[in-house]
Amino acid sequence: MIRKVKPQIRVVGFDDGTFSFSSKLNRDKTILIGVVMKGSQEVVGVLSRWITVDGTNATEAMIDAVLNSRFKDLRVIMLKGITYAGFNVVDVERLHRETGLPVVIVVRKKPNLAAMEEALRKHFPDASERISLLRRAPPLVELVPGRLYLQAVGLDQETAAEIVRVTTKTGLTPEPLRLAHMIASAVMTGESTRE
């Protein structure tokens, strides 16, 4: 349990690489990068796994990356949304339960759940399972009106908001997520991109 958020709190932030069905790389997979940081200042390490585009293995990949890493003092897992590699939906409750760490989900745009559910029903035979994971996610809390939202599992919203604040250096995106995005983009395309 996190009683007080310290500036040097150890956080891992996960993001995936871009993928293209016309890519020279294996189009069925993309990289999942986890950047481990002390607050917003110091990168401690990087974790990586491959996940299946539109698959169901993002949750397992994150659990495996966290539990089998040498970073045993992690306090929080940060996610940039709950869908990775297209519609590879993360089971955030299971991620929290199996790692023992709270999960803070940070998004820049409010997701259109109705459109997501419609796309899932149209394209996936297991749509009901994926929709169930989307619906079980915690409520969205607006941090910056119209520009930044969070969801939290395993800790209260005020503590989650404070974690977002202490892990953000510039702009709105927490540093572990910003760097994970840049590294994952560079692995998949040969260069990093800003959000």
CSV table of C-alpha atoms in Angstrom, one decimal:
chain,number,residue,atom,x,y,z
A,1,MET,CA,0.0,0.0,0.0
A,2,ILE,CA,1.2,3.5,-0.9
A,3,ARG,CA,0.8,5.9,2.0
A,4,LYS,CA,2.9,8.7,0.7
A,5,VAL,CA,4.0,9.3,-2.9
A,6,LYS,CA,7.8,10.0,-2.8
A,7,PRO,CA,9.4,11.9,-5.7
A,8,GLN,CA,11.6,8.8,-6.4
A,9,ILE,CA,8.8,6.3,-6.5
A,10,ARG,CA,9.8,3.3,-8.6
A,11,VAL,CA,7.3,3.0,-11.6
A,12,VAL,CA,7.2,0.8,-14.7
A,13,GLY,CA,5.4,2.4,-17.7
A,14,PHE,CA,4.3,0.1,-20.6
A,15,ASP,CA,3.7,1.1,-24.2
A,16,ASP,CA,3.7,-0.8,-27.4
A,17,GLY,CA,5.4,-0.2,-30.7
A,18,THR,CA,3.6,0.9,-33.8
A,19,PHE,CA,2.7,-1.9,-36.2
A,20,SER,CA,1.7,-2.0,-39.8
A,21,PHE,CA,0.3,-4.8,-41.9
A,22,SER,CA,2.7,-3.7,-44.7
A,23,SER,CA,5.7,-3.6,-42.4
A,24,LYS,CA,8.9,-5.6,-43.3
A,25,LEU,CA,8.8,-6.9,-39.7
A,26,ASN,CA,6.5,-9.7,-38.5
A,27,ARG,CA,3.1,-8.1,-38.8
A,28,ASP,CA,1.6,-10.4,-36.3
A,29,LYS,CA,3.6,-9.1,-33.4
A,30,THR,CA,4.8,-5.8,-32.0
A,31,ILE,CA,7.1,-4.9,-29.2
A,32,LEU,CA,5.9,-4.1,-25.6
A,33,ILE,CA,8.3,-1.9,-23.7
A,34,GLY,CA,8.4,-1.2,-20.0
A,35,VAL,CA,10.5,1.7,-18.8
A,36,VAL,CA,11.4,1.5,-15.1
A,37,MET,CA,12.1,4.9,-13.5
A,38,LYS,CA,12.6,6.6,-10.2
A,39,GLY,CA,9.9,9.2,-10.4
A,40,SER,CA,10.4,11.4,-13.5
A,41,GLN,CA,14.1,11.8,-13.2
A,42,GLU,CA,16.1,8.6,-13.5
A,43,VAL,CA,15.7,5.6,-15.9
A,44,VAL,CA,16.6,2.5,-14.0
A,45,GLY,CA,16.0,-0.1,-16.7
A,46,VAL,CA,14.0,-1.3,-19.7
A,47,LEU,CA,11.8,-4.4,-20.0
A,48,SER,CA,10.6,-5.8,-23.3
A,49,ARG,CA,8.3,-8.6,-24.6
A,50,TRP,CA,6.7,-9.3,-27.9
A,51,ILE,CA,2.9,-9.3,-28.0
A,52,THR,CA,0.5,-10.4,-30.7
A,53,VAL,CA,-1.4,-7.8,-32.8
A,54,ASP,CA,-5.1,-8.2,-31.9
A,55,GLY,CA,-4.1,-11.1,-29.7
A,56,THR,CA,-4.9,-11.9,-26.0
A,57,ASN,CA,-1.4,-12.0,-24.5
A,58,ALA,CA,-0.7,-8.4,-23.4
A,59,THR,CA,-1.7,-9.1,-19.8
A,60,GLU,CA,0.5,-12.2,-19.5
A,61,ALA,CA,3.4,-10.4,-21.1
A,62,MET,CA,3.2,-7.6,-18.6
A,63,ILE,CA,2.9,-10.0,-15.6
A,64,ASP,CA,5.9,-12.0,-16.9
A,65,ALA,CA,8.0,-8.8,-17.5
A,66,VAL,CA,7.3,-7.5,-14.0
A,67,LEU,CA,7.6,-10.8,-12.0
A,68,ASN,CA,10.7,-12.0,-13.9
A,69,SER,CA,12.6,-8.7,-13.8
A,70,ARG,CA,15.5,-7.9,-11.5
A,71,PHE,CA,13.5,-4.8,-10.4
A,72,LYS,CA,12.0,-6.0,-7.1
A,73,ASP,CA,11.3,-2.6,-5.6
A,74,LEU,CA,8.6,-1.5,-8.2
A,75,ARG,CA,5.7,0.2,-6.6
A,76,VAL,CA,3.3,1.0,-9.5
A,77,ILE,CA,2.5,-0.2,-13.0
A,78,MET,CA,1.5,2.5,-15.5
A,79,LEU,CA,-0.4,1.8,-18.7
A,80,LYS,CA,-1.1,4.0,-21.7
A,81,GLY,CA,-4.7,2.8,-22.0
A,82,ILE,CA,-5.9,-0.8,-21.7
A,83,THR,CA,-5.7,-1.9,-25.3
A,84,TYR,CA,-2.3,-2.7,-26.8
A,85,ALA,CA,-1.3,-3.9,-30.3
A,86,GLY,CA,-4.7,-3.1,-31.7
A,87,PHE,CA,-7.3,-4.9,-29.6
A,88,ASN,CA,-5.1,-6.9,-27.2
A,89,VAL,CA,-7.0,-5.9,-24.1
A,90,VAL,CA,-5.3,-5.9,-20.7
A,91,ASP,CA,-7.0,-7.5,-17.8
A,92,VAL,CA,-6.1,-4.8,-15.3
A,93,GLU,CA,-7.6,-6.6,-12.3
A,94,ARG,CA,-5.5,-9.7,-13.1
A,95,LEU,CA,-2.4,-7.6,-13.7
A,96,HIS,CA,-2.9,-6.0,-10.3
A,97,ARG,CA,-3.7,-9.3,-8.5
A,98,GLU,CA,-0.8,-11.3,-10.0
A,99,THR,CA,1.9,-8.7,-9.6
A,100,GLY,CA,0.7,-7.3,-6.3
A,101,LEU,CA,1.2,-3.8,-7.7
A,102,PRO,CA,-1.4,-1.0,-8.2
A,103,VAL,CA,-2.1,-0.1,-11.8
A,104,VAL,CA,-2.6,3.5,-13.0
A,105,ILE,CA,-3.9,3.9,-16.5
A,106,VAL,CA,-3.3,7.2,-18.2
A,107,VAL,CA,-5.0,8.3,-21.4
A,108,ARG,CA,-4.9,11.6,-23.4
A,109,LYS,CA,-8.3,11.1,-25.1
A,110,LYS,CA,-11.5,9.8,-23.7
A,111,PRO,CA,-12.1,6.4,-25.3
A,112,ASN,CA,-15.2,5.8,-27.3
A,113,LEU,CA,-16.3,2.6,-25.7
A,114,ALA,CA,-19.4,2.2,-27.9
A,115,ALA,CA,-17.2,2.4,-31.1
A,116,MET,CA,-14.7,0.0,-29.6
A,117,GLU,CA,-17.4,-2.6,-28.6
A,118,GLU,CA,-18.9,-2.3,-32.1
A,119,ALA,CA,-15.5,-3.0,-33.7
A,120,LEU,CA,-14.9,-5.9,-31.5
A,121,ARG,CA,-18.3,-7.5,-32.2
A,122,LYS,CA,-17.7,-7.0,-35.9
A,123,HIS,CA,-14.2,-8.5,-36.1
A,124,PHE,CA,-13.6,-10.9,-33.2
A,125,PRO,CA,-15.2,-14.2,-32.4
A,126,ASP,CA,-14.2,-13.7,-28.7
A,127,ALA,CA,-15.7,-10.2,-28.6
A,128,SER,CA,-17.7,-10.8,-25.5
A,129,GLU,CA,-14.6,-11.7,-23.4
A,130,ARG,CA,-12.7,-8.6,-24.7
A,131,ILE,CA,-15.8,-6.3,-24.1
A,132,SER,CA,-16.1,-7.7,-20.6
A,133,LEU,CA,-12.5,-6.6,-19.8
A,134,LEU,CA,-13.2,-3.1,-21.2
A,135,ARG,CA,-16.3,-2.8,-19.1
A,136,ARG,CA,-14.6,-4.1,-15.9
A,137,ALA,CA,-12.0,-1.4,-16.1
A,138,PRO,CA,-12.3,1.3,-13.3
A,139,PRO,CA,-14.1,4.6,-14.0
A,140,LEU,CA,-12.3,7.3,-15.9
A,141,VAL,CA,-11.3,10.3,-13.9
A,142,GLU,CA,-10.6,13.6,-15.6
A,143,LEU,CA,-7.3,15.1,-14.5
A,144,VAL,CA,-6.9,17.9,-17.0
A,145,PRO,CA,-10.2,18.8,-18.6
A,146,GLY,CA,-10.5,17.3,-22.0
A,147,ARG,CA,-6.8,16.5,-22.1
A,148,LEU,CA,-5.8,13.9,-19.5
A,149,TYR,CA,-7.7,11.0,-17.8
A,150,LEU,CA,-6.8,8.3,-15.4
A,151,GLN,CA,-8.1,5.0,-14.1
A,152,ALA,CA,-6.7,3.3,-11.0
A,153,VAL,CA,-6.7,-0.3,-9.7
A,154,GLY,CA,-5.4,-1.1,-6.2
A,155,LEU,CA,-5.2,2.5,-5.0
A,156,ASP,CA,-7.4,5.6,-4.6
A,157,GLN,CA,-7.8,8.2,-7.3
A,158,GLU,CA,-6.0,10.9,-5.3
A,159,THR,CA,-2.9,8.8,-4.8
A,160,ALA,CA,-3.0,7.8,-8.5
A,161,ALA,CA,-3.2,11.5,-9.5
A,162,GLU,CA,-0.2,12.3,-7.3
A,163,ILE,CA,1.8,9.4,-8.9
A,164,VAL,CA,1.0,10.9,-12.3
A,165,ARG,CA,2.1,14.3,-11.1
A,166,VAL,CA,5.5,13.2,-9.7
A,167,THR,CA,6.3,11.0,-12.7
A,168,THR,CA,5.6,13.8,-15.2
A,169,LYS,CA,8.5,16.1,-16.2
A,170,THR,CA,7.2,18.0,-19.2
A,171,GLY,CA,3.8,18.0,-20.9
A,172,LEU,CA,1.0,15.8,-19.8
A,173,THR,CA,2.4,12.3,-20.2
A,174,PRO,CA,4.2,10.6,-17.3
A,175,GLU,CA,7.9,10.1,-18.2
A,176,PRO,CA,7.9,6.3,-18.0
A,177,LEU,CA,5.1,6.2,-20.6
A,178,ARG,CA,6.6,8.9,-22.8
A,179,LEU,CA,10.0,7.0,-22.9
A,180,ALA,CA,8.3,3.6,-23.4
A,181,HIS,CA,6.5,5.1,-26.4
A,182,MET,CA,9.7,6.5,-27.9
A,183,ILE,CA,11.7,3.3,-27.4
A,184,ALA,CA,8.9,1.0,-28.7
A,185,SER,CA,8.5,3.3,-31.8
A,186,ALA,CA,12.3,3.2,-32.5
A,187,VAL,CA,12.4,-0.6,-32.2
A,188,MET,CA,9.5,-1.0,-34.7
A,189,THR,CA,10.2,1.8,-37.2
A,190,GLY,CA,13.9,2.6,-36.8
A,191,GLU,CA,13.3,6.0,-35.2
A,192,SER,CA,11.4,7.4,-32.2
A,193,THR,CA,8.4,9.6,-32.5
A,194,ARG,CA,6.9,12.0,-30.1
A,195,GLU,CA,3.3,11.4,-29.1
